[in-house]
Tab-separated table of C-alpha atoms and ligand atoms in Angstrom:
chain	number	residue	atom	x	y	z
A	9	MET	CA	-15.941	-20.125	-18.539
A	10	ARG	CA	-15.521	-16.500	-17.292
A	11	LYS	CA	-16.904	-13.883	-19.575
A	12	PRO	CA	-14.395	-11.077	-19.688
A	13	LEU	CA	-15.778	-7.756	-17.994
A	14	ILE	CA	-14.018	-4.064	-19.254
A	15	ALA	CA	-14.920	-1.379	-16.599
A	16	GLY	CA	-14.311	2.583	-17.721
A	17	ASN	CA	-13.635	4.649	-14.514
A	18	TRP	CA	-13.803	7.944	-15.534
A	19	LYS	CA	-13.422	9.234	-12.314
A	20	MET	CA	-14.081	13.434	-11.354
A	21	ASN	CA	-13.748	13.760	-15.755
A	22	ASN	CA	-16.316	14.973	-18.106
A	23	THR	CA	-19.296	17.405	-18.400
A	24	LEU	CA	-22.287	16.412	-19.702
A	25	PHE	CA	-21.866	17.311	-22.957
A	26	GLN	CA	-18.536	15.836	-23.205
A	27	ALA	CA	-19.767	12.091	-21.305
A	28	ARG	CA	-23.379	12.209	-24.017
A	29	GLU	CA	-20.571	12.636	-26.729
A	30	LEU	CA	-18.423	9.915	-25.352
A	31	ILE	CA	-21.500	7.655	-24.927
A	32	ASN	CA	-22.560	8.186	-28.169
A	33	SER	CA	-19.539	6.946	-29.787
A	34	LEU	CA	-18.936	4.180	-27.814
A	35	ARG	CA	-22.796	2.847	-28.435
A	36	ARG	CA	-21.678	3.643	-31.632
A	37	GLU	CA	-18.679	1.308	-32.039
A	38	LEU	CA	-19.853	-1.247	-29.873
A	39	ILE	CA	-23.121	-2.248	-31.061
A	40	ASP	CA	-22.878	-5.114	-32.154
A	41	PHE	CA	-20.098	-6.285	-29.615
A	42	GLU	CA	-20.969	-9.535	-27.516
A	43	ASP	CA	-18.190	-11.049	-25.741
A	44	ALA	CA	-16.756	-8.979	-23.022
A	45	ASP	CA	-19.595	-7.098	-20.723
A	46	ILE	CA	-19.048	-3.510	-21.024
A	47	LEU	CA	-19.825	-0.991	-18.105
A	48	ILE	CA	-19.027	2.966	-18.456
A	49	CYS	CA	-18.768	4.267	-14.778
A	50	PRO	CA	-19.491	8.260	-15.301
A	51	PRO	CA	-19.287	11.335	-12.340
A	52	PHE	CA	-22.826	11.351	-10.383
A	53	THR	CA	-23.818	14.178	-12.504
A	54	ALA	CA	-23.449	12.265	-15.967
A	55	LEU	CA	-25.545	8.906	-14.690
A	56	SER	CA	-29.211	10.275	-15.169
A	57	ASP	CA	-28.008	11.052	-18.870
A	58	ALA	CA	-26.258	8.189	-19.443
A	59	ASN	CA	-29.019	5.868	-18.495
A	60	ASP	CA	-31.091	7.590	-20.957
A	61	LEU	CA	-28.517	7.010	-24.017
A	62	LEU	CA	-27.275	3.717	-23.294
A	63	ILE	CA	-31.082	2.589	-23.398
A	64	GLU	CA	-31.094	-1.179	-25.074
A	65	SER	CA	-27.493	-0.898	-25.261
A	66	ASN	CA	-25.071	-3.635	-24.578
A	67	ILE	CA	-22.910	-0.975	-21.632
A	68	LYS	CA	-23.645	-0.768	-18.560
A	69	LEU	CA	-23.534	1.559	-15.857
A	70	GLY	CA	-22.270	1.927	-12.811
A	71	ALA	CA	-21.207	4.395	-10.036
A	72	GLN	CA	-17.816	5.290	-8.425
A	73	ASN	CA	-18.569	5.052	-5.096
A	74	LEU	CA	-21.569	5.451	-2.849
A	75	TYR	CA	-22.443	6.065	1.078
A	76	TRP	CA	-23.869	2.595	3.161
A	77	GLN	CA	-26.883	4.158	4.421
A	78	GLU	CA	-30.354	4.162	2.832
A	79	LYS	CA	-31.544	7.925	3.096
A	80	GLY	CA	-31.564	10.342	5.359
A	81	ALA	CA	-29.135	13.509	7.365
A	82	PHE	CA	-25.544	12.579	4.676
A	83	THR	CA	-25.003	15.706	3.302
A	84	GLY	CA	-23.497	14.819	0.269
A	85	GLU	CA	-23.206	11.305	-0.380
A	86	VAL	CA	-25.214	9.329	-2.559
A	87	SER	CA	-27.137	6.241	-1.631
A	88	PRO	CA	-27.464	2.236	-3.005
A	89	LEU	CA	-31.154	3.042	-3.913
A	90	MET	CA	-30.521	6.514	-5.707
A	91	LEU	CA	-28.019	4.825	-7.874
A	92	LYS	CA	-30.844	1.555	-8.467
A	93	ASP	CA	-33.184	4.065	-9.211
A	94	ILE	CA	-30.907	5.831	-11.539
A	95	GLY	CA	-30.255	2.680	-13.815
A	96	CYS	CA	-26.949	1.872	-12.163
A	97	SER	CA	-26.458	-2.171	-11.760
A	98	TYR	CA	-22.442	-1.854	-10.664
A	99	VAL	CA	-20.859	0.422	-8.416
A	100	ILE	CA	-17.008	0.292	-7.613
A	101	ILE	CA	-16.308	0.252	-4.305
A	102	GLY	CA	-13.265	0.742	-2.119
A	103	HIS	CA	-10.761	2.287	-5.280
A	104	SER	CA	-7.109	3.417	-4.283
A	105	GLU	CA	-7.857	7.361	-4.286
A	106	ARG	CA	-11.116	6.448	-2.361
A	107	ARG	CA	-9.090	4.763	0.363
A	108	ASN	CA	-5.843	6.734	0.356
A	109	ILE	CA	-7.321	10.646	-0.945
A	110	PHE	CA	-10.582	10.094	1.567
A	111	SER	CA	-9.811	8.448	3.446
A	112	GLU	CA	-11.820	5.227	3.155
A	113	THR	CA	-11.064	1.921	6.013
A	114	ASN	CA	-11.521	-1.576	4.655
A	115	GLN	CA	-14.678	-1.796	7.181
A	116	ASP	CA	-15.843	1.317	4.803
A	117	VAL	CA	-15.519	-0.952	2.437
A	118	ASN	CA	-16.614	-3.567	3.697
A	119	ARG	CA	-20.372	-1.481	4.773
A	120	LYS	CA	-20.376	-0.254	1.241
A	121	THR	CA	-20.245	-3.762	-0.242
A	122	LYS	CA	-22.768	-4.979	1.760
A	123	ALA	CA	-25.044	-2.013	1.231
A	124	ALA	CA	-24.800	-2.135	-2.994
A	125	LEU	CA	-25.361	-6.315	-2.641
A	126	SER	CA	-28.811	-5.402	-0.839
A	127	ALA	CA	-29.715	-3.067	-3.181
A	128	GLU	CA	-28.568	-5.265	-6.172
A	129	LEU	CA	-26.034	-3.561	-7.313
A	130	THR	CA	-22.818	-5.181	-8.250
A	131	PRO	CA	-19.844	-4.094	-6.220
A	132	ILE	CA	-16.506	-3.542	-7.939
A	133	ILE	CA	-14.628	-4.173	-5.450
A	134	CYS	CA	-10.327	-3.208	-5.324
A	135	VAL	CA	-7.601	-3.520	-3.691
A	136	GLY	CA	-3.831	-2.668	-4.099
A	137	GLU	CA	-0.762	-1.861	-2.641
A	138	VAL	CA	1.880	1.146	-2.652
A	139	LEU	CA	4.735	1.304	-4.219
A	140	ASP	CA	6.485	0.921	-1.159
A	141	GLU	CA	4.151	-1.865	0.055
A	142	ARG	CA	5.786	-3.286	-2.993
A	143	GLU	CA	9.193	-2.957	-2.954
A	144	ALA	CA	8.809	-4.101	0.553
A	145	GLY	CA	8.047	-7.402	-0.705
A	146	LYS	CA	4.491	-6.849	1.124
A	147	THR	CA	2.453	-6.824	-1.761
A	148	ILE	CA	0.500	-10.665	-1.318
A	149	GLU	CA	0.201	-9.756	2.687
A	150	VAL	CA	-1.577	-6.425	1.908
A	151	VAL	CA	-3.827	-7.607	-0.344
A	152	LYS	CA	-4.677	-10.445	1.883
A	153	LYS	CA	-5.560	-7.164	4.923
A	154	GLN	CA	-7.880	-6.249	2.634
A	155	LEU	CA	-9.738	-8.834	1.277
A	156	GLU	CA	-9.999	-9.968	5.029
A	157	GLU	CA	-11.717	-7.612	6.378
A	158	SER	CA	-13.132	-5.947	2.927
A	159	LEU	CA	-15.499	-8.826	2.311
A	160	ALA	CA	-15.803	-9.916	5.814
A	161	ASP	CA	-19.207	-11.869	6.630
A	162	LEU	CA	-20.535	-12.035	2.496
A	163	ASP	CA	-21.895	-15.417	2.146
A	164	GLU	CA	-21.301	-17.125	-0.758
A	165	GLU	CA	-24.182	-15.734	-2.808
A	166	GLN	CA	-23.050	-12.627	-1.721
A	167	ILE	CA	-19.834	-13.036	-2.817
A	168	LEU	CA	-20.957	-14.672	-6.535
A	169	LYS	CA	-22.180	-11.581	-7.534
A	170	SER	CA	-19.094	-9.463	-6.852
A	171	VAL	CA	-16.494	-8.383	-8.952
A	172	ILE	CA	-12.785	-7.790	-7.552
A	173	ALA	CA	-10.415	-5.742	-9.330
A	174	TYR	CA	-6.709	-5.900	-8.446
A	175	GLU	CA	-5.020	-2.531	-8.737
A	176	PRO	CA	-1.661	-1.775	-7.735
A	177	VAL	CA	-1.756	1.924	-6.762
A	178	TRP	CA	1.893	2.781	-8.434
A	179	ALA	CA	0.396	1.460	-11.381
A	180	ILE	CA	-2.670	3.783	-11.413
A	181	GLY	CA	-2.397	6.918	-13.860
A	182	THR	CA	1.410	6.577	-14.017
A	183	GLY	CA	1.699	4.909	-17.199
A	184	LYS	CA	2.993	2.395	-15.240
A	185	THR	CA	1.958	-1.295	-16.053
A	186	ALA	CA	2.189	-4.297	-13.938
A	187	THR	CA	3.908	-6.999	-16.385
A	188	PRO	CA	1.756	-10.011	-16.809
A	189	GLN	CA	3.060	-12.232	-14.549
A	190	GLN	CA	2.960	-9.289	-11.962
A	191	ALA	CA	-0.612	-8.973	-12.274
A	192	GLN	CA	-1.053	-12.997	-12.512
A	193	GLU	CA	0.751	-13.796	-9.552
A	194	VAL	CA	-1.309	-11.323	-7.264
A	195	HIS	CA	-4.618	-13.142	-8.690
A	196	LYS	CA	-3.447	-16.322	-8.283
A	197	PHE	CA	-3.558	-15.523	-4.778
A	198	ILE	CA	-6.465	-13.846	-4.664
A	199	ARG	CA	-8.359	-16.959	-6.440
A	200	THR	CA	-6.563	-19.455	-4.405
A	201	TRP	CA	-7.656	-16.630	-1.035
A	202	LEU	CA	-11.378	-17.100	-2.191
A	203	LYS	CA	-11.073	-21.028	-2.638
A	204	ASP	CA	-9.713	-21.109	1.106
A	205	LYS	CA	-12.928	-18.798	2.250
A	206	TYR	CA	-15.655	-20.572	0.171
A	207	CYS	CA	-15.231	-23.100	-2.049
A	208	ILE	CA	-13.694	-24.092	-6.078
A	209	ASP	CA	-16.668	-23.426	-7.386
A	210	VAL	CA	-17.052	-20.256	-6.083
A	211	SER	CA	-13.588	-19.524	-6.675
A	212	GLN	CA	-14.002	-20.363	-10.725
A	213	GLN	CA	-16.036	-17.458	-11.263
A	214	ILE	CA	-15.705	-14.946	-9.584
A	215	ARG	CA	-14.190	-12.415	-12.133
A	216	ILE	CA	-10.999	-10.348	-10.884
A	217	LEU	CA	-10.151	-7.315	-12.786
A	218	TYR	CA	-6.879	-5.576	-13.027
A	219	GLY	CA	-6.372	-2.159	-13.365
A	220	GLY	CA	-3.550	0.504	-13.579
A	221	SER	CA	-2.905	1.956	-17.206
A	222	VAL	CA	-4.369	-0.667	-19.468
A	223	LYS	CA	-4.337	0.459	-22.853
A	224	PRO	CA	-5.103	-0.716	-25.749
A	225	SER	CA	-1.297	-2.160	-26.238
A	226	ASN	CA	-1.269	-4.411	-22.836
A	227	ILE	CA	-4.453	-5.566	-22.554
A	228	LYS	CA	-4.410	-8.785	-24.808
A	229	ASP	CA	-1.247	-9.737	-22.844
A	230	LEU	CA	-2.421	-9.249	-19.058
A	231	MET	CA	-6.336	-11.044	-20.946
A	232	SER	CA	-3.755	-13.727	-21.926
A	233	GLU	CA	-2.985	-14.556	-18.272
A	234	ASP	CA	-5.083	-17.442	-16.457
A	235	ASP	CA	-6.203	-15.526	-13.308
A	236	VAL	CA	-7.107	-11.972	-15.437
A	237	ASP	CA	-10.360	-11.869	-16.158
A	238	GLY	CA	-10.913	-7.732	-16.966
A	239	GLY	CA	-9.783	-4.494	-16.698
A	240	LEU	CA	-10.621	-1.511	-14.594
A	241	VAL	CA	-9.708	1.546	-16.981
A	242	GLY	CA	-9.227	5.000	-15.836
A	243	GLY	CA	-7.360	7.302	-18.413
A	244	ALA	CA	-7.755	4.926	-21.322
A	245	SER	CA	-11.812	5.365	-21.044
A	246	LEU	CA	-11.786	8.959	-21.165
A	247	ASP	CA	-11.054	8.626	-25.077
A	248	SER	CA	-13.635	6.810	-27.380
A	249	ALA	CA	-11.193	5.520	-29.831
A	250	SER	CA	-8.510	3.863	-26.668
A	251	PHE	CA	-11.853	2.609	-25.150
A	252	VAL	CA	-12.692	0.495	-27.826
A	253	GLU	CA	-9.997	-0.671	-29.091
A	254	ILE	CA	-9.359	-2.250	-25.249
A	255	VAL	CA	-12.532	-4.004	-25.378
A	256	LYS	CA	-11.905	-5.487	-28.333
A	257	ASN	CA	-8.344	-6.862	-27.724
A	258	SER	CA	-9.632	-8.597	-24.417
A	259	VAL	CA	-10.947	-10.990	-26.546
B	8	LIG	P1	-5.434	4.181	-14.592
B	8	LIG	O1	-6.382	4.130	-13.667
B	8	LIG	O2	-5.997	3.644	-15.367
B	8	LIG	O3	-5.639	5.723	-15.275
B	8	LIG	O4	-3.969	4.046	-14.373
B	8	LIG	C1	-6.592	3.147	-13.350
B	8	LIG	C2	-8.109	3.325	-12.291
B	8	LIG	O5	-7.912	4.008	-11.268
B	8	LIG	O6	-8.822	2.676	-11.975
């Protein structure tokens, strides 16, 4: 049985003061909640404070990106080791905003995934189609290529330590959620792809999150689908009450 995972992707939001307020509120509201894994991914600037505030908490800490090198002359980048050191256990990789705004390729995603795993960080590897691709009936083709190239050369042990997020780009920040059936269709494809590449056991253990306008009002229906194991939540993770409700409605 896969334990649900609800991850908040704060993106480029929240000053330290706002981050502290939000984390304190989440801690208070979710203190005894054990039925789903809960994760927040603040911007780099808030990670250290977040780690201090989350000590002995059931809320885990993640980052939104990393660079694949261990250290060196890479101005502006952050290494896997630095994230581990600051208390992260997860990292989002290949989010569509990284792919589309910062031109990250599947090959970059693959390098970053391997670097995260080497540092014992759990990568949340994002895939998903843009609207034109969906309308042209190319969703499965696009997601398949992203999976093949982003997960290239990962062995069974590595894939078992990873999480996949399906995020249709047309649903991100638009208020337009995929229907549970649309999400399930792609999630099922991803699980079948994992079964074919690895084996049934592996495919049954890996968590596949849905992301794209997840809200308190739609998480239940999304989670009722067989292959949806949680949510990657953007906008609604910035408000304590709505994130708490999403977490509670996910089980
Ligand atoms: P959204 O973002 O919930 O604001 O649509 C999701 C994401 O980009 O991870």
